[in-house]
Short mmCIF file of C-alpha atoms in Angstrom, two decimals:
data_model
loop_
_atom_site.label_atom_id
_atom_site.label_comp_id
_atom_site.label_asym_id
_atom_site.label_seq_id
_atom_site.Cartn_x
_atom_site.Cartn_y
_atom_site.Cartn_z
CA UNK D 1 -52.44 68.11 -196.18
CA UNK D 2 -48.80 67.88 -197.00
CA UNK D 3 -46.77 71.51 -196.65
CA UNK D 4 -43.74 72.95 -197.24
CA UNK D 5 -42.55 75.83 -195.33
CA UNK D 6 -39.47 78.10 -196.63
CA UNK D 7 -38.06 80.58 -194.06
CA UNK D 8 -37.15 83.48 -195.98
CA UNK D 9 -36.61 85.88 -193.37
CA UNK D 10 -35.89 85.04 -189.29
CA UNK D 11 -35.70 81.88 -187.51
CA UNK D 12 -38.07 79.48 -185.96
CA UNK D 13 -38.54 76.26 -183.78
CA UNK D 14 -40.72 73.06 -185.07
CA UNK D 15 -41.36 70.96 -182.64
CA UNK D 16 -42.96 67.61 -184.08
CA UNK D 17 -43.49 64.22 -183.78
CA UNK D 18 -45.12 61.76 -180.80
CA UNK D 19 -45.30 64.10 -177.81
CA UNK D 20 -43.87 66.82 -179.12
CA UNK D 21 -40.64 64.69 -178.90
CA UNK D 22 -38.59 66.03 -181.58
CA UNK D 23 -37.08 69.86 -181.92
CA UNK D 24 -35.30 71.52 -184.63
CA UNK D 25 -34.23 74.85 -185.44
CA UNK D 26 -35.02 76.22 -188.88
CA UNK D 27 -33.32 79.32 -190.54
CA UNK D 28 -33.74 81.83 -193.10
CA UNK D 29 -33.07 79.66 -196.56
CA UNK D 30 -34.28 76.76 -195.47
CA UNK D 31 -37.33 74.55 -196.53
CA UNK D 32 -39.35 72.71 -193.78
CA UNK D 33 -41.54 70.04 -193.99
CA UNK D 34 -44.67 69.37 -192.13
CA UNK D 35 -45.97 65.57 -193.21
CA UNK D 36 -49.43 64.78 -192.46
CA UNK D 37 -51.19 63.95 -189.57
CA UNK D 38 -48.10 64.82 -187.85
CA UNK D 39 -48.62 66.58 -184.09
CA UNK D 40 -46.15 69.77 -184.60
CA UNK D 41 -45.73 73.24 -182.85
CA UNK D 42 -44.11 76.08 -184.56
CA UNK D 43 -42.53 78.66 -182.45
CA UNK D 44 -40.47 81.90 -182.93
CA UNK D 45 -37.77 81.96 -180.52
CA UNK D 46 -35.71 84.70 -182.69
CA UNK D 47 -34.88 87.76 -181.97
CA UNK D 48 -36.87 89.35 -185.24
CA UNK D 49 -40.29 88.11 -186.93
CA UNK D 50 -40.28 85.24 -189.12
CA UNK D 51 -41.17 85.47 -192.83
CA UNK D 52 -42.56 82.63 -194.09
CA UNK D 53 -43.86 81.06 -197.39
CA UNK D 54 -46.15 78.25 -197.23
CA UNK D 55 -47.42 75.74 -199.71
CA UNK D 56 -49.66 72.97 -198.92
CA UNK D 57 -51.58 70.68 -201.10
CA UNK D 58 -54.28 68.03 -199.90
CA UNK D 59 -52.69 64.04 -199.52
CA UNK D 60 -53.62 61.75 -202.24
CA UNK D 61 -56.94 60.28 -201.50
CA UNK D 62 -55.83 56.93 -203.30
CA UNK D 63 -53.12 56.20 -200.84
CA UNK D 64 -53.47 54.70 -197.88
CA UNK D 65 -52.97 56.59 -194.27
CA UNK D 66 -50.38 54.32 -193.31
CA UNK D 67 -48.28 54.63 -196.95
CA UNK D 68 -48.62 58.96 -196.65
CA UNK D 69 -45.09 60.89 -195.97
CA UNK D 70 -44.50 60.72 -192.18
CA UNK D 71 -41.92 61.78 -189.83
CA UNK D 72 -43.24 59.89 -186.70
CA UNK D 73 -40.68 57.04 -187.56
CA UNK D 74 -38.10 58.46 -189.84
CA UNK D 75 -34.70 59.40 -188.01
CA UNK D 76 -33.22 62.87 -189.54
CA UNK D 77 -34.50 66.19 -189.49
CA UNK D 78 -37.90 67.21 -191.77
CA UNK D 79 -35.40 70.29 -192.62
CA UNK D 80 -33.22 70.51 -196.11
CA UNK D 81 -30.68 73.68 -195.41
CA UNK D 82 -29.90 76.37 -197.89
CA UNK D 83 -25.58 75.83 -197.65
CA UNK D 84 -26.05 72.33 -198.33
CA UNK D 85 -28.62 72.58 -201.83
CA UNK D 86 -27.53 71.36 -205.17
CA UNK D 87 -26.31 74.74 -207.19
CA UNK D 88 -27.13 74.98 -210.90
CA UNK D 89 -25.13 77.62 -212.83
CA UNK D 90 -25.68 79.65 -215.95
CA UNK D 91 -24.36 82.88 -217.35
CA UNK D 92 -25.71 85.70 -214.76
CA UNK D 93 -27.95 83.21 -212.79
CA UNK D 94 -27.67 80.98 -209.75
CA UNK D 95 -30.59 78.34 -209.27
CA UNK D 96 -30.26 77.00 -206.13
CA UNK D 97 -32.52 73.45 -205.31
CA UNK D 98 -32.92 73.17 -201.86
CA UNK D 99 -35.96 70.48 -201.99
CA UNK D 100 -35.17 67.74 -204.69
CA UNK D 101 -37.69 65.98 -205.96
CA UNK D 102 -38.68 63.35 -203.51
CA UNK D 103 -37.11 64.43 -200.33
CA UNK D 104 -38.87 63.33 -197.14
CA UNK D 105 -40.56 60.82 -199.23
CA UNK D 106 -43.02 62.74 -201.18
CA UNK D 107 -43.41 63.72 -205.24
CA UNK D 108 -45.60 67.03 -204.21
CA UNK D 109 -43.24 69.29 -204.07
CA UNK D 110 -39.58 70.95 -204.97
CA UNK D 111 -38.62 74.32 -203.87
CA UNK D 112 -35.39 76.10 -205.36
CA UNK D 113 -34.35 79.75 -204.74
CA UNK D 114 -33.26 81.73 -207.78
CA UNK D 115 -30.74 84.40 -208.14
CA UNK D 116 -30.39 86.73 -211.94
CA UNK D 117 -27.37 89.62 -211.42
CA UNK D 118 -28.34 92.84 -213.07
CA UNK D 119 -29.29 92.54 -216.57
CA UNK D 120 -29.81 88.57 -216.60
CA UNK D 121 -32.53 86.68 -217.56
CA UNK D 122 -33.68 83.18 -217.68
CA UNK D 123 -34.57 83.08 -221.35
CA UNK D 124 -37.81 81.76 -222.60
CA UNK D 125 -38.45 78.12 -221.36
CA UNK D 126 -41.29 76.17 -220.49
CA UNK D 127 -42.17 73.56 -218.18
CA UNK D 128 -43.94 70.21 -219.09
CA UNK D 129 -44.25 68.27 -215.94
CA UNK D 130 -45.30 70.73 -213.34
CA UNK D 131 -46.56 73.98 -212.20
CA UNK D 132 -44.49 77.02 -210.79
CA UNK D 133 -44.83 79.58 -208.23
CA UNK D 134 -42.50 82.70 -208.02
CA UNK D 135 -42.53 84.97 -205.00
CA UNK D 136 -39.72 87.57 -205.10
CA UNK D 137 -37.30 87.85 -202.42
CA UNK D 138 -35.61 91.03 -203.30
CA UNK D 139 -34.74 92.99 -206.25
CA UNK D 140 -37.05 93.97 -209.50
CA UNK D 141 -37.51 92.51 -212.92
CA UNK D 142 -40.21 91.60 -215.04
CA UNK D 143 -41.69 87.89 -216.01
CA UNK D 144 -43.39 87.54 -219.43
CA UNK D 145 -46.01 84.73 -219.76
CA UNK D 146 -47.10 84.30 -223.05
CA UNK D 147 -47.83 87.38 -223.94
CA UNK D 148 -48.70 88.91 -220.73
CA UNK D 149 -45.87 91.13 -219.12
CA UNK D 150 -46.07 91.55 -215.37
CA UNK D 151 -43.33 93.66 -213.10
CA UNK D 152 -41.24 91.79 -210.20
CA UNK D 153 -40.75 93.42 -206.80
CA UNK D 154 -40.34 91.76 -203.39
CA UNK D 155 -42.91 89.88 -202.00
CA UNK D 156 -45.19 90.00 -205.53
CA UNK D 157 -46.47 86.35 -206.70
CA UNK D 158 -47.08 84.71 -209.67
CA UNK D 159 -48.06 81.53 -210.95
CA UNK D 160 -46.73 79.68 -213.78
CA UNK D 161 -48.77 76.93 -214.95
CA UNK D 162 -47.61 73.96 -216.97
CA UNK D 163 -46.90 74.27 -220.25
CA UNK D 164 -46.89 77.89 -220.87
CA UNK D 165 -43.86 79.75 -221.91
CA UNK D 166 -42.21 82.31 -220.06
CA UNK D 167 -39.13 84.25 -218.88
CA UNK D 168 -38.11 86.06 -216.23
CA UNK D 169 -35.14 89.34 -216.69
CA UNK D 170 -33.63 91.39 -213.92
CA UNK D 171 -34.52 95.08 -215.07
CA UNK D 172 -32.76 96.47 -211.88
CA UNK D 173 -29.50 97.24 -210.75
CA UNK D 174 -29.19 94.56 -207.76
CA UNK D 175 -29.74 91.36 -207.87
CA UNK D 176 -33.15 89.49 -208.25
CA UNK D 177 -33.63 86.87 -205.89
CA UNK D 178 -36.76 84.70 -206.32
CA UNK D 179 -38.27 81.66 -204.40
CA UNK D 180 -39.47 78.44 -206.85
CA UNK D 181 -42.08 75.81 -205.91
CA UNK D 182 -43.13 73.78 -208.11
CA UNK D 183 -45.94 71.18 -207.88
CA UNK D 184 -45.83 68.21 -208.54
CA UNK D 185 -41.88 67.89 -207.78
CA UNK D 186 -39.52 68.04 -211.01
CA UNK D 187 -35.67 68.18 -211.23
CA UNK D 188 -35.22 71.67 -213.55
CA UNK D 189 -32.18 70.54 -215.02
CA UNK D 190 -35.24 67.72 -217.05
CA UNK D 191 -38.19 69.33 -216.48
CA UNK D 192 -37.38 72.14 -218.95
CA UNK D 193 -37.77 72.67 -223.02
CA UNK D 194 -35.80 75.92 -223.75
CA UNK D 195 -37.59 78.19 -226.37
CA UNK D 196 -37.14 80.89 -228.88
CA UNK D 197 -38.16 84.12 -228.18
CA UNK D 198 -41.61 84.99 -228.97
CA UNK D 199 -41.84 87.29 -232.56
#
């Protein structure tokens, strides 16, 4: 399988690659990636207990072994850091993309944390070229999918699938922090049709 790991609380040490060669420290905010058939150890050397959200998805059985996303001979790190992601700015909301579509060589995945102030919302949209998962960080709201209305509070999932329309508000009074994967990978600047509001 391919995964992507995003740290969303603590911090922990991957150590990858032939021999457990090559270490790096990863840190709340900031996406991992674990390629296949890649030897790797993950350890938490932190002083508080590590939070992680995982997504895997099995490699493309057309492709050959050799032609999958590795690490074993890249140079760089198989970590893309929170400070340095591409910011996307609206009215009230902050989306930030810390795994672009593909990063580390692979279409599987793109991960972006999202932030609404009080009172903000996404408006209704809809995605044509991938799938979504939200897991909330911190903060409340609600998400409407189609006609279904579910509540938001931290560490509650829900899955978006392509195609169907939804929105997400922040009902509360802090901020609503959210983390994104979608799968396959898709820029959301292009890979979303803005809608109407429902009647």
């Amino acid at each position: 399988v391919e995964t992507v790991v995003y740290l969303a609380a603590g911090e922990i040490t991957f150590e990858h690659g032939l021999g457990m060669s090559r270490r790096v420290v990863v840190r709340a905010g900031d996406v991992l990636y674990e390629a296949p058939f890649d030897e790797h150890l993950v350890r938490n050397d932190g002083a508080i207990d590590a939070l992680a959200l995982i997504a895997s998805v099995d490699m493309d059985p057309d492709r050959p072994v050799d032609d999958q996303p590795s690490w074993r001979t890249r140079s760089g790190e198989p970590v893309r850091r929170r400070e340095t992601a591409r910011v996307i700015q609206a009215p009230g909301v902050r989306h930030r993309v810390i795994m672009e579509p593909g990063d580390f060589g692979t279409q599987s995945f793109s991960v972006s944390e999202i932030e609404l102030d009080a009172g903000a919302t996404t408006g209704w949209h809809r995605h044509l070229a991938s799938e979504h998962v939200v897991v909330v960080l911190e903060g409340r709201g609600t998400v409407r999918i189609g006609s279904l209305e579910e509540t938001l509070e931290p560490l509650k999932g829900v899955r978006v699938e392509m195609g169907l329309p939804h929105a997400i508000a922040n009902t509360g009074r802090t901020r609503l922090r959210y983390f994104l994967c979608a799968t396959p990978a898709a820029d959301p600047l292009t890979d979303r049709e803005n809608l109407d509001p429902p009647t």
